[in-house]
Amino acid sequence: MSETNPAATAAASAEAAPHRYTAALAAEIEARWQDFWDVDGTYAAPNPTGDLADDAELAAKPKKFIMDMFPYPSGAGLHVGHPLGYIATDVYARFQRMTGHNVLHTLGFDAFGLPAEQYAVQTGTHPRVSTEANMENMKAQLRRLGLGHDKRRSFATIDPEYYKWTQWIFVQIFNSWYDDEAKKARPISELVALFESGERPVPGHTRAWSELTAAERADVLGEFRLAYASDAPVNWCPGLGTVLANEEVTADGRSERGNFPVFKAKLRQWNMRITAYADRLIEDLDGLDWPEAIKLQQRNWIGRSEGARVDFPVDGERITVFTTRPDTLFGATYMVLAPEHPLVEKFTPEAWPEGTHEAWTGGHATPAEAVAAYRAQAAAKSDVERQAEAKDKTGVFTGVFAVNPVNGEQVPVFIADYVLMGYGTGAIMAVPAHDTRDFAFARAFELPIRCVVEPTDGRGTDTSTWDDAFSSYDAKLVNSAGESVTLDGLAVPEAKARITEWLTETGIGEGTVNFRLRDWLFSRQRYWGEPFPIVYDEDGIAHSLPESMLPLELPEVEDYSPRTFEPDDADTQPETPLSRNDEWVHVTLDLGDGRGPRPYRRETNTMPNWAGSCWYEFRYLDPHNDRELVDPAIEQYWMGPREGLPHGGVDLYVGGAEHAVLHLLYARFWSKVLFDLGHVSSAEPFHKLYNQGMIQAYVYRDSRGIAVPAAEVEERDGAFWYQGEKVSRLLGKMGKSLKNAVTPDEIAAEYGADTLRLYEMAMGPLDVSRPWDTRAVVGQFRLLQRLWRNIVDENTGAPTVTDAEPDEDTLRALNKAIDGVGQDLEGLRFNTAIAKVTELNNHLTKAYGSGGSLPRTVAEPLVLMIAPLAPHIAEELWRTLGHTDSVVHQDFPVADPRYLVDDTVTCVVQIKGKVKARLEVPPTISDEELEKAALSDEKVVAALGGAPIRKVIVRAPKLVNIVSG
Ligand code: ANZ
């Protein structure tokens, strides 16, 4: 790379031309303007209660709130892939500032999280120390890119002034319940009032509310609170010493980090009742300007299924199943319970019923034995493994029969691992003729398969000849006539409606909606997270801390690492780091609830690192407010609903598509709770979402498959060589481990940040992944050099512009560029915007000569156009052109429509069939206009010589034929 490095060549000749745009000059310009912008507060966005209030002009501007998914300050720092989105939002924000918007753009840090804690375990460094050092490093890296952030608004989620409000929100969620009728969250005190007045019966109790003990009341309320503790089965990972979210567990039941075994264990955990919002989380997607793919992923994650619950009587108990196909009830020939289903213990008989099929017993002497053995086997598998379509179906008979309510038939009840406890009711009616998994199971266990939906593919209703289930919805019911209900002849949707009606009438079941979404497990057994604002009294009842006791700061502990155990020891229990600080855990407090000072024990779990990113958009608005989360007037201004739309929210939110569900779902959920409780004005946090692509990089591997340093690989004769050995090349991720990371610092040092910005934006459409190619960066450096040379005298540094009028061609090129670049920047098409600037600059170089003198009226809009993309060079050129104000708040140029018409076409004018003149006319010219133009043309007038015109035939825009004489 070094032989051909033009930056180096340019530097060598810098003496000859001291004001040439070289890497050194770029570095000097960039550092100078970055300092200036900081001191000047160029990017400070005024709030409606502050500067905006006294400035009518500012107040009249529409607002734009532009946001990036904020980074985790990793110890590895940034590589060139990371800032792609940050540069894009910066370009867009700059363009918005130049088109009359009050723009809020800043960046904070999502700074709690496991990596700092694991680093702490390895090195003994306090997570705060390493995290802060990483943030400083990242801030310096980001500053070098010239990002126009309002730094007054930046914060980190680990700042106590910030997490005070994360804790405060937790308290609000804890102290509220979801009113299914009003379809919104309400304060829990209102529910208590309903119980007290008797307006609402107290579930699970026949006594009045006033007669319940404190513990009983707490239990009742726990069933309603939007944040509640429960003894849920969780993913316990002894090797990491912590509990993991489902998403942190791999398909084969191991931890994503560290690859340790994960076990199901029952632990007292905090949960968020996000399921209460399932319907609204689906419905409100419609009003959002998000990629369809992300909306679909959210819908699938929430997984709404309409179906029915049906009760099957068995031995004085009943099995309730959830089915999406109640229409197939007549085809239910057996049932399956999840192995963990609580009913299983209740009805295991002592012996196998007479004539039990051998295959059903699993070779065990009694049902109890068979069930116990099968349960142990199932417990060792993950949900994903259990559900795999292709896997052999296993299970055992429980020894009991249930009654199919629609026809009174006895159907055997099995346990099998393909039915999950965590979905629906954990029990199914099996319809092997019409469900693929049931079909496979029925074949394996020789169970009857009864066709109740007539196949439309010609296979007939004799299931003994079938190879698979028939599961189409577009068909009619057969074999479904009972004493009290008949479905025969109905199409599937009608049959569903009919049977659901019957189930409801008879009380055997009812229509119901089931969601795949689970409540959000919110506890982590870690140190480096927000402490819960919760204390337990002597009866073990949880109380939230009053606002005056927030923030509850993370205490110092001697050893902040989680206690880990033998990875295979499933019987262990986590020991939270916070529990090791006795003084902090055991406190006497007056919670201000009238009970006076009392001893309490603090909650010693911490919140998951999603918590801090659930609401940060609100805090950017009013980051230093110590009275409330955000001033309502400020929140309303930046986030409030806009005309014609159901919600408000951030105007543009840019980040990776990997955050399709968790972060975006959690943030939407918190917004909705805050909205319901009246703390914010938009029920949706992010109006427009955009996913940037990834910057990929070539990975070079030697013959052993080991990655070699990409920077040292040479290309020769179409092959790649490292230290004399041929290596292979593949496109992959960029990163330290693949030895192909390129840092923004290296590129900025070699060419300047403006070149880096341009290169990243020029690489391709923003939403598409693209391979990094260091050798191609120079192309953008050359563009900036040519641009510079077109405006600045390289010897004197003075501007070369003149007051001359630009020629027609130049005006056309200029106005087309202005128009196109503006549209592209608005549409986030930065690559084509750069192409248009390049084209214009090339035109100017040709028209006025390299280093020639541009008309000022061309040079200025050129600088303004490049300003959002390459702000440092633009600021420098703008000042060089004699301006005293920053380029940042100038108006983006507006195209003159006269120069936007397409190029002209040539019209031939004939007189008596002979060509007498040619006219350059717009292609859209009308017949009348063209006739007028032809008849007044000098040559035509001369050729006619005053002869009378008999007829004019016009074929706009190409031909005018005049018959004269
Ligand atoms: C009878 C039936 C007949 C079913 C038929 C399907 C087809 P979705 O759409 O994903 O909600 N099911 C219910 N609970 C289950 C559990 N805990 N574990 C495994 N499977 C379960 O799927 C709902 C369907 O999945 C239900 O409808 C049930 O099988 C099964 F022709 O009931 B169906």
mmCIF file with all atom_site columns, N, CA and C and ligand atoms in Angstrom, residues 303-306 308 321-329 332 336 338 387 417-438 452-453 469-471 473 514-516, ligand 1:
data_model
loop_
_atom_site.group_PDB
_atom_site.id
_atom_site.type_symbol
_atom_site.label_atom_id
_atom_site.label_alt_id
_atom_site.label_comp_id
_atom_site.label_asym_id
_atom_site.label_entity_id
_atom_site.label_seq_id
_atom_site.pdbx_PDB_ins_code
_atom_site.Cartn_x
_atom_site.Cartn_y
_atom_site.Cartn_z
_atom_site.occupancy
_atom_site.B_iso_or_equiv
_atom_site.pdbx_formal_charge
_atom_site.auth_seq_id
_atom_site.auth_comp_id
_atom_site.auth_asym_id
_atom_site.auth_atom_id
_atom_site.pdbx_PDB_model_num
ATOM   1   N N   . GLY A 1 303 ? -45.995 -14.214 18.743 1.00 0.00 ? 303 GLY A N   1
ATOM   2   C CA  . GLY A 1 303 ? -46.644 -15.469 18.375 1.00 0.00 ? 303 GLY A CA  1
ATOM   3   C C   . GLY A 1 303 ? -48.087 -15.590 18.810 1.00 0.00 ? 303 GLY A C   1
ATOM   4   N N   . ARG A 1 304 ? -48.931 -14.773 18.239 1.00 0.00 ? 304 ARG A N   1
ATOM   5   C CA  . ARG A 1 304 ? -50.343 -14.822 18.614 1.00 0.00 ? 304 ARG A CA  1
ATOM   6   C C   . ARG A 1 304 ? -51.029 -15.969 17.861 1.00 0.00 ? 304 ARG A C   1
ATOM   7   N N   . SER A 1 305 ? -51.685 -16.882 18.591 1.00 0.00 ? 305 SER A N   1
ATOM   8   C CA  . SER A 1 305 ? -52.439 -17.975 17.953 1.00 0.00 ? 305 SER A CA  1
ATOM   9   C C   . SER A 1 305 ? -53.867 -17.954 18.452 1.00 0.00 ? 305 SER A C   1
ATOM   10  N N   . GLU A 1 306 ? -54.798 -17.939 17.525 1.00 0.00 ? 306 GLU A N   1
ATOM   11  C CA  . GLU A 1 306 ? -56.200 -18.032 17.923 1.00 0.00 ? 306 GLU A CA  1
ATOM   12  C C   . GLU A 1 306 ? -56.604 -19.489 17.917 1.00 0.00 ? 306 GLU A C   1
ATOM   13  N N   . ALA A 1 308 ? -58.671 -22.635 20.747 1.00 0.00 ? 308 ALA A N   1
ATOM   14  C CA  . ALA A 1 308 ? -59.646 -22.904 21.798 1.00 0.00 ? 308 ALA A CA  1
ATOM   15  C C   . ALA A 1 308 ? -58.995 -23.718 22.911 1.00 0.00 ? 308 ALA A C   1
ATOM   16  N N   . VAL A 1 321 ? -56.612 -28.652 27.171 1.00 0.00 ? 321 VAL A N   1
ATOM   17  C CA  . VAL A 1 321 ? -55.632 -28.518 26.094 1.00 0.00 ? 321 VAL A CA  1
ATOM   18  C C   . VAL A 1 321 ? -55.832 -27.182 25.400 1.00 0.00 ? 321 VAL A C   1
ATOM   19  N N   . PHE A 1 322 ? -54.763 -26.710 24.761 1.00 0.00 ? 322 PHE A N   1
ATOM   20  C CA  . PHE A 1 322 ? -54.893 -25.565 23.853 1.00 0.00 ? 322 PHE A CA  1
ATOM   21  C C   . PHE A 1 322 ? -54.708 -26.102 22.437 1.00 0.00 ? 322 PHE A C   1
ATOM   22  N N   . THR A 1 323 ? -55.658 -25.766 21.566 1.00 0.00 ? 323 THR A N   1
ATOM   23  C CA  . THR A 1 323 ? -55.533 -26.195 20.180 1.00 0.00 ? 323 THR A CA  1
ATOM   24  C C   . THR A 1 323 ? -55.873 -25.062 19.229 1.00 0.00 ? 323 THR A C   1
ATOM   25  N N   . THR A 1 324 ? -55.156 -25.008 18.129 1.00 0.00 ? 324 THR A N   1
ATOM   26  C CA  . THR A 1 324 ? -55.501 -24.033 17.090 1.00 0.00 ? 324 THR A CA  1
ATOM   27  C C   . THR A 1 324 ? -56.477 -24.652 16.096 1.00 0.00 ? 324 THR A C   1
ATOM   28  N N   . ARG A 1 325 ? -56.729 -25.955 16.272 1.00 0.00 ? 325 ARG A N   1
ATOM   29  C CA  . ARG A 1 325 ? -57.620 -26.646 15.345 1.00 0.00 ? 325 ARG A CA  1
ATOM   30  C C   . ARG A 1 325 ? -58.747 -27.380 16.075 1.00 0.00 ? 325 ARG A C   1
ATOM   31  N N   . PRO A 1 326 ? -59.589 -26.614 16.785 1.00 0.00 ? 326 PRO A N   1
ATOM   32  C CA  . PRO A 1 326 ? -60.694 -27.295 17.489 1.00 0.00 ? 326 PRO A CA  1
ATOM   33  C C   . PRO A 1 326 ? -61.620 -28.018 16.507 1.00 0.00 ? 326 PRO A C   1
ATOM   34  N N   . ASP A 1 327 ? -61.594 -27.612 15.251 1.00 0.00 ? 327 ASP A N   1
ATOM   35  C CA  . ASP A 1 327 ? -62.426 -28.272 14.235 1.00 0.00 ? 327 ASP A CA  1
ATOM   36  C C   . ASP A 1 327 ? -62.080 -29.746 14.056 1.00 0.00 ? 327 ASP A C   1
ATOM   37  N N   . THR A 1 328 ? -60.867 -30.134 14.479 1.00 0.00 ? 328 THR A N   1
ATOM   38  C CA  . THR A 1 328 ? -60.447 -31.528 14.274 1.00 0.00 ? 328 THR A CA  1
ATOM   39  C C   . THR A 1 328 ? -60.712 -32.401 15.501 1.00 0.00 ? 328 THR A C   1
ATOM   40  N N   . LEU A 1 329 ? -61.552 -31.924 16.402 1.00 0.00 ? 329 LEU A N   1
ATOM   41  C CA  . LEU A 1 329 ? -61.805 -32.620 17.666 1.00 0.00 ? 329 LEU A CA  1
ATOM   42  C C   . LEU A 1 329 ? -62.222 -34.085 17.474 1.00 0.00 ? 329 LEU A C   1
ATOM   43  N N   . ALA A 1 332 ? -59.294 -36.502 17.303 1.00 0.00 ? 332 ALA A N   1
ATOM   44  C CA  . ALA A 1 332 ? -58.347 -36.619 18.424 1.00 0.00 ? 332 ALA A CA  1
ATOM   45  C C   . ALA A 1 332 ? -58.399 -38.035 18.955 1.00 0.00 ? 332 ALA A C   1
ATOM   46  N N   . VAL A 1 336 ? -51.530 -35.962 24.769 1.00 0.00 ? 336 VAL A N   1
ATOM   47  C CA  . VAL A 1 336 ? -50.159 -35.916 25.262 1.00 0.00 ? 336 VAL A CA  1
ATOM   48  C C   . VAL A 1 336 ? -50.006 -34.784 26.272 1.00 0.00 ? 336 VAL A C   1
ATOM   49  N N   . ALA A 1 338 ? -47.107 -32.667 28.607 1.00 0.00 ? 338 ALA A N   1
ATOM   50  C CA  . ALA A 1 338 ? -45.676 -32.429 28.761 1.00 0.00 ? 338 ALA A CA  1
ATOM   51  C C   . ALA A 1 338 ? -45.211 -33.272 29.938 1.00 0.00 ? 338 ALA A C   1
ATOM   52  N N   . GLN A 1 387 ? -38.320 -30.058 20.362 1.00 0.00 ? 387 GLN A N   1
ATOM   53  C CA  . GLN A 1 387 ? -39.301 -29.695 19.351 1.00 0.00 ? 387 GLN A CA  1
ATOM   54  C C   . GLN A 1 387 ? -38.852 -30.007 17.929 1.00 0.00 ? 387 GLN A C   1
ATOM   55  N N   . ASP A 1 417 ? -41.988 -35.718 25.012 1.00 0.00 ? 417 ASP A N   1
ATOM   56  C CA  . ASP A 1 417 ? -41.235 -34.466 25.144 1.00 0.00 ? 417 ASP A CA  1
ATOM   57  C C   . ASP A 1 417 ? -41.505 -33.468 24.022 1.00 0.00 ? 417 ASP A C   1
ATOM   58  N N   . TYR A 1 418 ? -42.241 -33.870 23.001 1.00 0.00 ? 418 TYR A N   1
ATOM   59  C CA  . TYR A 1 418 ? -42.529 -32.868 21.965 1.00 0.00 ? 418 TYR A CA  1
ATOM   60  C C   . TYR A 1 418 ? -43.606 -31.883 22.413 1.00 0.00 ? 418 TYR A C   1
ATOM   61  N N   . VAL A 1 419 ? -44.228 -32.165 23.532 1.00 0.00 ? 419 VAL A N   1
ATOM   62  C CA  . VAL A 1 419 ? -45.143 -31.179 24.108 1.00 0.00 ? 419 VAL A CA  1
ATOM   63  C C   . VAL A 1 419 ? -44.397 -30.455 25.239 1.00 0.00 ? 419 VAL A C   1
ATOM   64  N N   . LEU A 1 420 ? -44.422 -29.123 25.151 1.00 0.00 ? 420 LEU A N   1
ATOM   65  C CA  . LEU A 1 420 ? -43.656 -28.301 26.098 1.00 0.00 ? 420 LEU A CA  1
ATOM   66  C C   . LEU A 1 420 ? -44.561 -27.773 27.192 1.00 0.00 ? 420 LEU A C   1
ATOM   67  N N   . MET A 1 421 ? -44.023 -27.721 28.412 1.00 0.00 ? 421 MET A N   1
ATOM   68  C CA  . MET A 1 421 ? -44.805 -27.211 29.530 1.00 0.00 ? 421 MET A CA  1
ATOM   69  C C   . MET A 1 421 ? -45.028 -25.709 29.399 1.00 0.00 ? 421 MET A C   1
ATOM   70  N N   . GLY A 1 422 ? -44.076 -25.033 28.786 1.00 0.00 ? 422 GLY A N   1
ATOM   71  C CA  . GLY A 1 422 ? -44.137 -23.567 28.755 1.00 0.00 ? 422 GLY A CA  1
ATOM   72  C C   . GLY A 1 422 ? -45.031 -22.986 27.676 1.00 0.00 ? 422 GLY A C   1
ATOM   73  N N   . TYR A 1 423 ? -45.754 -23.810 26.935 1.00 0.00 ? 423 TYR A N   1
ATOM   74  C CA  . TYR A 1 423 ? -46.590 -23.255 25.864 1.00 0.00 ? 423 TYR A CA  1
ATOM   75  C C   . TYR A 1 423 ? -48.028 -23.721 26.019 1.00 0.00 ? 423 TYR A C   1
ATOM   76  N N   . GLY A 1 424 ? -48.966 -22.849 25.739 1.00 0.00 ? 424 GLY A N   1
ATOM   77  C CA  . GLY A 1 424 ? -50.374 -23.209 25.859 1.00 0.00 ? 424 GLY A CA  1
ATOM   78  C C   . GLY A 1 424 ? -50.669 -23.682 27.267 1.00 0.00 ? 424 GLY A C   1
ATOM   79  N N   . THR A 1 425 ? -51.226 -24.878 27.374 1.00 0.00 ? 425 THR A N   1
ATOM   80  C CA  . THR A 1 425 ? -51.518 -25.424 28.704 1.00 0.00 ? 425 THR A CA  1
ATOM   81  C C   . THR A 1 425 ? -50.582 -26.573 29.046 1.00 0.00 ? 425 THR A C   1
ATOM   82  N N   . GLY A 1 426 ? -49.632 -26.844 28.165 1.00 0.00 ? 426 GLY A N   1
ATOM   83  C CA  . GLY A 1 426 ? -48.719 -27.960 28.418 1.00 0.00 ? 426 GLY A CA  1
ATOM   84  C C   . GLY A 1 426 ? -49.362 -29.310 28.135 1.00 0.00 ? 426 GLY A C   1
ATOM   85  N N   . ALA A 1 427 ? -50.500 -29.284 27.438 1.00 0.00 ? 427 ALA A N   1
ATOM   86  C CA  . ALA A 1 427 ? -51.192 -30.536 27.114 1.00 0.00 ? 427 ALA A CA  1
ATOM   87  C C   . ALA A 1 427 ? -51.840 -30.381 25.750 1.00 0.00 ? 427 ALA A C   1
ATOM   88  N N   . ILE A 1 428 ? -51.877 -31.462 24.988 1.00 0.00 ? 428 ILE A N   1
ATOM   89  C CA  . ILE A 1 428 ? -52.526 -31.374 23.672 1.00 0.00 ? 428 ILE A CA  1
ATOM   90  C C   . ILE A 1 428 ? -53.492 -32.528 23.452 1.00 0.00 ? 428 ILE A C   1
ATOM   91  N N   . MET A 1 429 ? -54.473 -32.272 22.598 1.00 0.00 ? 429 MET A N   1
ATOM   92  C CA  . MET A 1 429 ? -55.232 -33.364 22.025 1.00 0.00 ? 429 MET A CA  1
ATOM   93  C C   . MET A 1 429 ? -54.482 -33.663 20.728 1.00 0.00 ? 429 MET A C   1
ATOM   94  N N   . ALA A 1 430 ? -54.190 -34.950 20.492 1.00 0.00 ? 430 ALA A N   1
ATOM   95  C CA  . ALA A 1 430 ? -53.401 -35.274 19.312 1.00 0.00 ? 430 ALA A CA  1
ATOM   96  C C   . ALA A 1 430 ? -54.329 -35.683 18.175 1.00 0.00 ? 430 ALA A C   1
ATOM   97  N N   . VAL A 1 431 ? -54.108 -35.060 17.030 1.00 0.00 ? 431 VAL A N   1
ATOM   98  C CA  . VAL A 1 431 ? -54.908 -35.356 15.838 1.00 0.00 ? 431 VAL A CA  1
ATOM   99  C C   . VAL A 1 431 ? -53.947 -35.818 14.750 1.00 0.00 ? 431 VAL A C   1
ATOM   100 N N   . PRO A 1 432 ? -53.578 -37.084 14.793 1.00 0.00 ? 432 PRO A N   1
ATOM   101 C CA  . PRO A 1 432 ? -52.485 -37.531 13.923 1.00 0.00 ? 432 PRO A CA  1
ATOM   102 C C   . PRO A 1 432 ? -52.770 -37.367 12.429 1.00 0.00 ? 432 PRO A C   1
ATOM   103 N N   . ALA A 1 433 ? -54.040 -37.417 12.034 1.00 0.00 ? 433 ALA A N   1
ATOM   104 C CA  . ALA A 1 433 ? -54.306 -37.304 10.603 1.00 0.00 ? 433 ALA A CA  1
ATOM   105 C C   . ALA A 1 433 ? -53.953 -35.913 10.082 1.00 0.00 ? 433 ALA A C   1
ATOM   106 N N   . HIS A 1 434 ? -53.944 -34.911 10.971 1.00 0.00 ? 434 HIS A N   1
ATOM   107 C CA  . HIS A 1 434 ? -53.813 -33.538 10.474 1.00 0.00 ? 434 HIS A CA  1
ATOM   108 C C   . HIS A 1 434 ? -52.707 -32.724 11.127 1.00 0.00 ? 434 HIS A C   1
ATOM   109 N N   . ASP A 1 435 ? -51.881 -33.377 11.896 1.00 0.00 ? 435 ASP A N   1
ATOM   110 C CA  . ASP A 1 435 ? -50.730 -32.701 12.490 1.00 0.00 ? 435 ASP A CA  1
ATOM   111 C C   . ASP A 1 435 ? -49.506 -33.582 12.286 1.00 0.00 ? 435 ASP A C   1
ATOM   112 N N   . THR A 1 436 ? -48.471 -33.007 11.703 1.00 0.00 ? 436 THR A N   1
ATOM   113 C CA  . THR A 1 436 ? -47.297 -33.777 11.306 1.00 0.00 ? 436 THR A CA  1
ATOM   114 C C   . THR A 1 436 ? -46.635 -34.504 12.473 1.00 0.00 ? 436 THR A C   1
ATOM   115 N N   . ARG A 1 437 ? -46.480 -33.785 13.582 1.00 0.00 ? 437 ARG A N   1
ATOM   116 C CA  . ARG A 1 437 ? -45.783 -34.420 14.707 1.00 0.00 ? 437 ARG A CA  1
ATOM   117 C C   . ARG A 1 437 ? -46.631 -35.535 15.319 1.00 0.00 ? 437 ARG A C   1
ATOM   118 N N   . ASP A 1 438 ? -47.938 -35.272 15.415 1.00 0.00 ? 438 ASP A N   1
ATOM   119 C CA  . ASP A 1 438 ? -48.833 -36.309 15.939 1.00 0.00 ? 438 ASP A CA  1
ATOM   120 C C   . ASP A 1 438 ? -48.843 -37.531 15.014 1.00 0.00 ? 438 ASP A C   1
ATOM   121 N N   . VAL A 1 452 ? -60.394 -36.472 9.483  1.00 0.00 ? 452 VAL A N   1
ATOM   122 C CA  . VAL A 1 452 ? -61.617 -35.696 9.676  1.00 0.00 ? 452 VAL A CA  1
ATOM   123 C C   . VAL A 1 452 ? -61.673 -34.451 8.774  1.00 0.00 ? 452 VAL A C   1
ATOM   124 N N   . VAL A 1 453 ? -60.592 -34.234 8.025  1.00 0.00 ? 453 VAL A N   1
ATOM   125 C CA  . VAL A 1 453 ? -60.602 -33.146 7.030  1.00 0.00 ? 453 VAL A CA  1
ATOM   126 C C   . VAL A 1 453 ? -60.276 -33.794 5.697  1.00 0.00 ? 453 VAL A C   1
ATOM   127 N N   . ALA A 1 469 ? -49.273 -36.307 7.474  1.00 0.00 ? 469 ALA A N   1
ATOM   128 C CA  . ALA A 1 469 ? -50.549 -35.706 7.834  1.00 0.00 ? 469 ALA A CA  1
ATOM   129 C C   . ALA A 1 469 ? -51.043 -34.799 6.709  1.00 0.00 ? 469 ALA A C   1
ATOM   130 N N   . PHE A 1 470 ? -52.358 -34.591 6.661  1.00 0.00 ? 470 PHE A N   1
ATOM   131 C CA  . PHE A 1 470 ? -52.919 -33.614 5.734  1.00 0.00 ? 470 PHE A CA  1
ATOM   132 C C   . PHE A 1 470 ? -53.317 -32.403 6.554  1.00 0.00 ? 470 PHE A C   1
ATOM   133 N N   . SER A 1 471 ? -52.597 -31.277 6.357  1.00 0.00 ? 471 SER A N   1
ATOM   134 C CA  . SER A 1 471 ? -52.814 -30.182 7.302  1.00 0.00 ? 471 SER A CA  1
ATOM   135 C C   . SER A 1 471 ? -53.368 -28.905 6.669  1.00 0.00 ? 471 SER A C   1
ATOM   136 N N   . TYR A 1 473 ? -55.818 -25.932 5.418  1.00 0.00 ? 473 TYR A N   1
ATOM   137 C CA  . TYR A 1 473 ? -56.989 -25.260 5.969  1.00 0.00 ? 473 TYR A CA  1
ATOM   138 C C   . TYR A 1 473 ? -58.098 -25.159 4.922  1.00 0.00 ? 473 TYR A C   1
ATOM   139 N N   . ASN A 1 514 ? -53.680 -17.528 22.371 1.00 0.00 ? 514 ASN A N   1
ATOM   140 C CA  . ASN A 1 514 ? -52.481 -17.932 23.075 1.00 0.00 ? 514 ASN A CA  1
ATOM   141 C C   . ASN A 1 514 ? -51.279 -17.203 22.488 1.00 0.00 ? 514 ASN A C   1
ATOM   142 N N   . PHE A 1 515 ? -50.337 -16.860 23.327 1.00 0.00 ? 515 PHE A N   1
ATOM   143 C CA  . PHE A 1 515 ? -49.144 -16.163 22.854 1.00 0.00 ? 515 PHE A CA  1
ATOM   144 C C   . PHE A 1 515 ? -47.896 -16.985 23.139 1.00 0.00 ? 515 PHE A C   1
ATOM   145 N N   . ARG A 1 516 ? -46.972 -16.881 22.227 1.00 0.00 ? 516 ARG A N   1
ATOM   146 C CA  . ARG A 1 516 ? -45.691 -17.546 22.416 1.00 0.00 ? 516 ARG A CA  1
ATOM   147 C C   . ARG A 1 516 ? -44.816 -16.744 23.404 1.00 0.00 ? 516 ARG A C   1
HETATM 148 C C1  . ANZ B 2 .   ? -54.844 -30.153 17.764 1.00 0.00 ? 1   ANZ B C1  1
HETATM 149 C C2  . ANZ B 2 .   ? -54.334 -29.935 16.407 1.00 0.00 ? 1   ANZ B C2  1
HETATM 150 C C3  . ANZ B 2 .   ? -54.772 -30.468 15.226 1.00 0.00 ? 1   ANZ B C3  1
HETATM 151 C C4  . ANZ B 2 .   ? -53.282 -29.043 16.390 1.00 0.00 ? 1   ANZ B C4  1
HETATM 152 C C5  . ANZ B 2 .   ? -54.149 -30.133 14.056 1.00 0.00 ? 1   ANZ B C5  1
HETATM 153 C C6  . ANZ B 2 .   ? -52.623 -28.666 15.260 1.00 0.00 ? 1   ANZ B C6  1
HETATM 154 C C7  . ANZ B 2 .   ? -53.064 -29.231 14.076 1.00 0.00 ? 1   ANZ B C7  1
HETATM 155 P P1  . ANZ B 2 .   ? -49.333 -22.704 17.379 1.00 0.00 ? 1   ANZ B P1  1
HETATM 156 O O1  . ANZ B 2 .   ? -49.937 -22.412 16.053 1.00 0.00 ? 1   ANZ B O1  1
HETATM 157 O O2  . ANZ B 2 .   ? -47.856 -22.679 17.378 1.00 0.00 ? 1   ANZ B O2  1
HETATM 158 O O3  . ANZ B 2 .   ? -49.953 -21.922 18.511 1.00 0.00 ? 1   ANZ B O3  1
HETATM 159 N N1  . ANZ B 2 .   ? -49.622 -27.506 20.880 1.00 0.00 ? 1   ANZ B N1  1
HETATM 160 C C8  . ANZ B 2 .   ? -50.359 -26.850 21.802 1.00 0.00 ? 1   ANZ B C8  1
HETATM 161 N N2  . ANZ B 2 .   ? -49.676 -26.745 22.949 1.00 0.00 ? 1   ANZ B N2  1
HETATM 162 C C9  . ANZ B 2 .   ? -48.498 -27.341 22.743 1.00 0.00 ? 1   ANZ B C9  1
HETATM 163 C C10 . ANZ B 2 .   ? -47.365 -27.552 23.564 1.00 0.00 ? 1   ANZ B C10 1
HETATM 164 N N3  . ANZ B 2 .   ? -47.336 -27.139 24.821 1.00 0.00 ? 1   ANZ B N3  1
HETATM 165 N N4  . ANZ B 2 .   ? -46.308 -28.194 23.038 1.00 0.00 ? 1   ANZ B N4  1
HETATM 166 C C11 . ANZ B 2 .   ? -46.336 -28.638 21.754 1.00 0.00 ? 1   ANZ B C11 1
HETATM 167 N N5  . ANZ B 2 .   ? -47.375 -28.481 20.956 1.00 0.00 ? 1   ANZ B N5  1
HETATM 168 C C12 . ANZ B 2 .   ? -48.453 -27.821 21.422 1.00 0.00 ? 1   ANZ B C12 1
HETATM 169 O O4  . ANZ B 2 .   ? -49.633 -24.278 17.659 1.00 0.00 ? 1   ANZ B O4  1
HETATM 170 C C13 . ANZ B 2 .   ? -50.714 -24.708 18.414 1.00 0.00 ? 1   ANZ B C13 1
HETATM 171 C C14 . ANZ B 2 .   ? -50.852 -26.184 18.177 1.00 0.00 ? 1   ANZ B C14 1
HETATM 172 O O5  . ANZ B 2 .   ? -49.661 -26.816 18.644 1.00 0.00 ? 1   ANZ B O5  1
HETATM 173 C C15 . ANZ B 2 .   ? -52.017 -26.761 18.924 1.00 0.00 ? 1   ANZ B C15 1
HETATM 174 O O6  . ANZ B 2 .   ? -53.059 -27.123 18.051 1.00 0.00 ? 1   ANZ B O6  1
HETATM 175 C C16 . ANZ B 2 .   ? -51.475 -28.101 19.416 1.00 0.00 ? 1   ANZ B C16 1
HETATM 176 O O7  . ANZ B 2 .   ? -51.780 -29.003 18.393 1.00 0.00 ? 1   ANZ B O7  1
HETATM 177 C C17 . ANZ B 2 .   ? -50.006 -27.886 19.510 1.00 0.00 ? 1   ANZ B C17 1
HETATM 178 F F1  . ANZ B 2 .   ? -54.581 -30.643 12.915 1.00 0.00 ? 1   ANZ B F1  1
HETATM 179 O O8  . ANZ B 2 .   ? -54.162 -29.186 18.569 1.00 0.00 ? 1   ANZ B O8  1
HETATM 180 B B1  . ANZ B 2 .   ? -53.026 -28.570 17.834 1.00 0.00 ? 1   ANZ B B1  1
#
